[in-house]
PDB file of C-alpha atoms in Angstrom:
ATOM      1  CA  UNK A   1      11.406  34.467 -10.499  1.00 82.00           C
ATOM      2  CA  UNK A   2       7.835  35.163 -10.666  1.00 82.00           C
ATOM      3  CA  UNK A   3       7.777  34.279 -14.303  1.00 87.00           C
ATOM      4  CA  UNK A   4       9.733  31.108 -13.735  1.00 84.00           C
ATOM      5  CA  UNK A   5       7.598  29.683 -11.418  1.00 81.00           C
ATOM      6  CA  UNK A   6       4.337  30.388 -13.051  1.00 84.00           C
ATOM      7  CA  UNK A   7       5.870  28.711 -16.428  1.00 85.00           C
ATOM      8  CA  UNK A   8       6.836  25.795 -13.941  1.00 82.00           C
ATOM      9  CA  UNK A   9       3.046  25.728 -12.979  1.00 81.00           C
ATOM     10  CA  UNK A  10       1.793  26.587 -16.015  1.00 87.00           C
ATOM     11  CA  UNK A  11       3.997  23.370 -17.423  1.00 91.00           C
ATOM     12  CA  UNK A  12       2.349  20.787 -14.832  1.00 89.00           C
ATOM     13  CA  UNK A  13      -1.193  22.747 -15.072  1.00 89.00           C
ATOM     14  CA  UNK A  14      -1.243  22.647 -18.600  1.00 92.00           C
ATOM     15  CA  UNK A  15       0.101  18.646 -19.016  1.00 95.00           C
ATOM     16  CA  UNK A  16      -2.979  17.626 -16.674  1.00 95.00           C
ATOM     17  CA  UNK A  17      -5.433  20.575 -18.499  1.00 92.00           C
ATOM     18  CA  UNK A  18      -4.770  19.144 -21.810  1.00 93.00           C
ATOM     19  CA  UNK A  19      -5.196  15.317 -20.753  1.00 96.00           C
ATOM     20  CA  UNK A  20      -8.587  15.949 -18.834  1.00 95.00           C
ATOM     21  CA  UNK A  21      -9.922  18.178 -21.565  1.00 92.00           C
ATOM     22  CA  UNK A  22      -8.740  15.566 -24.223  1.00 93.00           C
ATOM     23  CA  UNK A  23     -10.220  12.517 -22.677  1.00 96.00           C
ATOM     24  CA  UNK A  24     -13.337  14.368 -21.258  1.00 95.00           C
ATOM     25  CA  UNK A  25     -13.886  15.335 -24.750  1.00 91.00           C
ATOM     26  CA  UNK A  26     -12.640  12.118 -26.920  1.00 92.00           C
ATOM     27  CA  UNK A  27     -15.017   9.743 -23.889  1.00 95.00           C
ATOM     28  CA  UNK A  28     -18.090  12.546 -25.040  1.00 92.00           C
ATOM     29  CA  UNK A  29     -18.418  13.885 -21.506  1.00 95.00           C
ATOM     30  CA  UNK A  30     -20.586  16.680 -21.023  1.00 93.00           C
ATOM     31  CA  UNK A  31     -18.776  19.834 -19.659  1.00 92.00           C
ATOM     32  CA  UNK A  32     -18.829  19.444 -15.954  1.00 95.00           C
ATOM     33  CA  UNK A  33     -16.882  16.191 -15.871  1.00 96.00           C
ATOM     34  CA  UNK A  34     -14.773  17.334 -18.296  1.00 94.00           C
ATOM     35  CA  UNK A  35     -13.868  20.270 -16.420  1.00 94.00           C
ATOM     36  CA  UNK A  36     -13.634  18.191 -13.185  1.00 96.00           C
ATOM     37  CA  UNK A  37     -11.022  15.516 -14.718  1.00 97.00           C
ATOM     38  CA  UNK A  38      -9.174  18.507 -16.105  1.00 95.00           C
ATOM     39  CA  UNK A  39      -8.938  20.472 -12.880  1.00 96.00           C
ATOM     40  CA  UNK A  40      -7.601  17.231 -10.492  1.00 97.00           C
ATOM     41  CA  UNK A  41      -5.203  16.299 -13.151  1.00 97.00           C
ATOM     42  CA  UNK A  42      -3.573  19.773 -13.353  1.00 96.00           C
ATOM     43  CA  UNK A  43      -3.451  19.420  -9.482  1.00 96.00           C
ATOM     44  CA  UNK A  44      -1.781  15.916 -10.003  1.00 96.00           C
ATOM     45  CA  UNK A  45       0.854  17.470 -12.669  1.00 96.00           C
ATOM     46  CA  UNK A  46       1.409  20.214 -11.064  1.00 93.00           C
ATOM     47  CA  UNK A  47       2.058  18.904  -7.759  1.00 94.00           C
ATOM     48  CA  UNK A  48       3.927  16.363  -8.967  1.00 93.00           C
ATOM     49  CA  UNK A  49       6.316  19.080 -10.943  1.00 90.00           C
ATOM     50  CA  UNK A  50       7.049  20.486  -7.972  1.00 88.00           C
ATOM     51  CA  UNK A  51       7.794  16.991  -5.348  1.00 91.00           C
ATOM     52  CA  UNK A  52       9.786  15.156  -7.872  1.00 91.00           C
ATOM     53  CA  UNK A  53      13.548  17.951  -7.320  1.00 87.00           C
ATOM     54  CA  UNK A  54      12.440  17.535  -4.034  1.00 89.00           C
ATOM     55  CA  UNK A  55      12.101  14.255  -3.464  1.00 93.00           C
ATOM     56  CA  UNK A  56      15.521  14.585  -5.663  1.00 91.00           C
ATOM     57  CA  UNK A  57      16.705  17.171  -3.212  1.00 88.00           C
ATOM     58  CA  UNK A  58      16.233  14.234  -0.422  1.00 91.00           C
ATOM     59  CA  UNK A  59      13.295  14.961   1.362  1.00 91.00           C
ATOM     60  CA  UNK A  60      10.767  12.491   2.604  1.00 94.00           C
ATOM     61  CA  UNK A  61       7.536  11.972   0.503  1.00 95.00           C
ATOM     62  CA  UNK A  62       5.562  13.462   3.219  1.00 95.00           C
ATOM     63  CA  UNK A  63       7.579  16.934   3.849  1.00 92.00           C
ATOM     64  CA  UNK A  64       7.496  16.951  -0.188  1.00 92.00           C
ATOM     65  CA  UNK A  65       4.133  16.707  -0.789  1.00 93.00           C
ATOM     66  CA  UNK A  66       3.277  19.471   2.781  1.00 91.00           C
ATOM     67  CA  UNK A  67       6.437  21.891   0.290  1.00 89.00           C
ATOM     68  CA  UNK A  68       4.253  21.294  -2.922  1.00 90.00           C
ATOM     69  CA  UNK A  69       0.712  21.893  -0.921  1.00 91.00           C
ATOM     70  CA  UNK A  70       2.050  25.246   0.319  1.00 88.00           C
ATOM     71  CA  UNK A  71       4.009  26.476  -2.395  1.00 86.00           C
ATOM     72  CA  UNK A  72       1.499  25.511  -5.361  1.00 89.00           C
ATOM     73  CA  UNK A  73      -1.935  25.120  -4.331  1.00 92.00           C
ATOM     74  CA  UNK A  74      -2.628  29.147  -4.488  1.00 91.00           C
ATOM     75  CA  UNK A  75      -1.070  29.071  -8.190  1.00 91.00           C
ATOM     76  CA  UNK A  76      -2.665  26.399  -9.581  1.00 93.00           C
ATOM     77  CA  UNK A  77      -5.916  26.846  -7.939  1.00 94.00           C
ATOM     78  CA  UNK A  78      -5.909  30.507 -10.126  1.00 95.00           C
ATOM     79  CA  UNK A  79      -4.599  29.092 -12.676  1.00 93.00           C
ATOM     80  CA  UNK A  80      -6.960  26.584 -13.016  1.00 94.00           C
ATOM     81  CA  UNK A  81     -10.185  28.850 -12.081  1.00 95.00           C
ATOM     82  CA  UNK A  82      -9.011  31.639 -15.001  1.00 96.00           C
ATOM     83  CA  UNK A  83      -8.151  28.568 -17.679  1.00 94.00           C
ATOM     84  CA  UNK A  84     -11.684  27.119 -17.228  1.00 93.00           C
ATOM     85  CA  UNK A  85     -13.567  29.611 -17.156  1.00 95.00           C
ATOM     86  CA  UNK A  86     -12.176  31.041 -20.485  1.00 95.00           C
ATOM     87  CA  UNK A  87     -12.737  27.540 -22.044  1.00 92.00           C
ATOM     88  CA  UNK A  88     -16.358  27.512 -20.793  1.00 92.00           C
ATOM     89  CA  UNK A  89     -17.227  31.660 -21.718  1.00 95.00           C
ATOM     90  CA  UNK A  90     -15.512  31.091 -25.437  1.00 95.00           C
ATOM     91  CA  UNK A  91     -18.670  30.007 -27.301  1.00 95.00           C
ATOM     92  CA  UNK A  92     -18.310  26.341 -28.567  1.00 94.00           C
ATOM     93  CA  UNK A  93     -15.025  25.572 -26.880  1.00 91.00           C
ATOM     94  CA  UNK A  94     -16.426  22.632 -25.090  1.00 89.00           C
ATOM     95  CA  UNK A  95     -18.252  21.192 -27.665  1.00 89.00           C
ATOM     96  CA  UNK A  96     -15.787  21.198 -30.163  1.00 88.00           C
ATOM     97  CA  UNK A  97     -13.925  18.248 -31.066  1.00 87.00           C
ATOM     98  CA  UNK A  98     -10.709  17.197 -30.746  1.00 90.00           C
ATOM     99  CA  UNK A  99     -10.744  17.371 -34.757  1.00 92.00           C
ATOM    100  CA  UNK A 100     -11.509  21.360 -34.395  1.00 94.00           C
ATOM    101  CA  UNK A 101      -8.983  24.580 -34.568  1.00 96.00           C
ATOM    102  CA  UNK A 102     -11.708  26.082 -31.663  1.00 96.00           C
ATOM    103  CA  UNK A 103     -11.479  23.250 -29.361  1.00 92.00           C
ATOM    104  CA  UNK A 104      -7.077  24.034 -29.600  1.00 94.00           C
ATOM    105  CA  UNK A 105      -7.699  27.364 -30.076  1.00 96.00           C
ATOM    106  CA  UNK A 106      -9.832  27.875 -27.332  1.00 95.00           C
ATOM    107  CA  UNK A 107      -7.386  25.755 -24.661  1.00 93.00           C
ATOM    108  CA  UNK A 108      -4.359  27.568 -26.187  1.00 95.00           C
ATOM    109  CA  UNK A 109      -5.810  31.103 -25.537  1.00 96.00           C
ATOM    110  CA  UNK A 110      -7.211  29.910 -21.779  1.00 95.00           C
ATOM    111  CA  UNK A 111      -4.124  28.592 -20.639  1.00 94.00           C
ATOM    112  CA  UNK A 112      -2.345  31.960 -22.071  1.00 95.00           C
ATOM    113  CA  UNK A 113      -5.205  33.997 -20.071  1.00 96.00           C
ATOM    114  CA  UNK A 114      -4.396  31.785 -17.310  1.00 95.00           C
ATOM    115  CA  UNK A 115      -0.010  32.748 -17.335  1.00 95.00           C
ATOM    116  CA  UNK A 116      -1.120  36.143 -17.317  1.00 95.00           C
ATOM    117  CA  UNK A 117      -3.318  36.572 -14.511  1.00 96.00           C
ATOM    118  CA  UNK A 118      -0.763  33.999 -12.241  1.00 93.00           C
ATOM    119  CA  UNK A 119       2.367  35.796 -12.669  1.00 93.00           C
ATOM    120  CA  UNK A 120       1.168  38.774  -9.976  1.00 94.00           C
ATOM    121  CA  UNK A 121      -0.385  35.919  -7.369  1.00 92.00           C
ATOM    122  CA  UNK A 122       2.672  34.087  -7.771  1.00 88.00           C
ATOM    123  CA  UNK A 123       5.565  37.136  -7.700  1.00 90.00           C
ATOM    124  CA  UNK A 124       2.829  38.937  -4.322  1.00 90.00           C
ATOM    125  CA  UNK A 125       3.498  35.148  -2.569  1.00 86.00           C
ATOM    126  CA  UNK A 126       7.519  35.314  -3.471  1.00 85.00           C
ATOM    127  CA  UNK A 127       7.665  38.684  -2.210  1.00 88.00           C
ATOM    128  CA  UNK A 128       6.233  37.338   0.950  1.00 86.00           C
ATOM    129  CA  UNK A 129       8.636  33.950   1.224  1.00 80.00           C
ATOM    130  CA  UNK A 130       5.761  31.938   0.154  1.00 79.00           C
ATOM    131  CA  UNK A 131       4.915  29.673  -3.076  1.00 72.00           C
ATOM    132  CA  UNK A 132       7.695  29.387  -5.378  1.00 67.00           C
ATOM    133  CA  UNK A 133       9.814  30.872  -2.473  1.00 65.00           C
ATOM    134  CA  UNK A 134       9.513  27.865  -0.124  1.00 68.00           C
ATOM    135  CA  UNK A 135      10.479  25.433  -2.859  1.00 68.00           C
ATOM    136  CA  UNK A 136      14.255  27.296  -4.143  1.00 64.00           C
ATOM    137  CA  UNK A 137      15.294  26.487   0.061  1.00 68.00           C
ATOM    138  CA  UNK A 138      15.660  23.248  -1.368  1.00 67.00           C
ATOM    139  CA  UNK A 139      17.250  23.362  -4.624  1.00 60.00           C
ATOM    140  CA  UNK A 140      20.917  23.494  -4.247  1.00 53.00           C
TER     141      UNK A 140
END
């Protein structure tokens, strides 16, 4: 289960990732904004993975989004600390273009790096009926 729900982060993360990196890079942002766009898109995706079965599921927009906050916001907030800061320590990754095998290269490997160190911090918070946990209640 642990592996299931960090590829269901991992999906949403990466979707907002790519996008922010992509039009951080194509609009010739410098890093920080870059990584800034990146980062509240991946929160936008991957919330938004996570609220649409349950709005699905019937719940109100509010108790959706207060199930996403608590089961996600540990996940992707690793997720999205790990992926980063691989993008920013591999040398050239952010000022690569979108034209480059480093600049995909570099964002494959991070979000990779990223799966890896999530699956423990998301199986820990299932163990403890948290994250992922609080979301299956609801799927029926």
């Amino acid at each position: 289960m642990a592996i299931s729900a960090t590829l269901h982060c991992l999906t949403g993360c990466a979707i907002g990732e790519v996008l922010g990196v992509v039009i951080g890079t194509a609009l010739g942002w410098d890093t920080l904004p870059t990584i800034a766009l990146a980062i509240a898109l991946a929160f936008v995706f991957g919330y938004s993975f996570t609220m649409v079965p349950l709005l699905r599921a019937g719940l109100g927009l509010a108790a959706a989004l207060g199930v996403a906050l608590a089961a996600d916001t540990l996940s992707i907030t690793v997720m999205e600390i790990v992926d980063n800061l691989v993008l920013v320590l591999v040398p050239g990754a952010m000022d690569a273009g979108l034209d480059s095998v480093l600049f995909w290269a570099s964002l494959a490997a991070a979000l990779a790096v990223a799966f890896v160190v999530t699956v423990p911090v998301n199986r820990a918070l299932i163990r403890r009926g948290k994250g992922h946990a609080v979301v299956h209640r609801y799927h029926h």
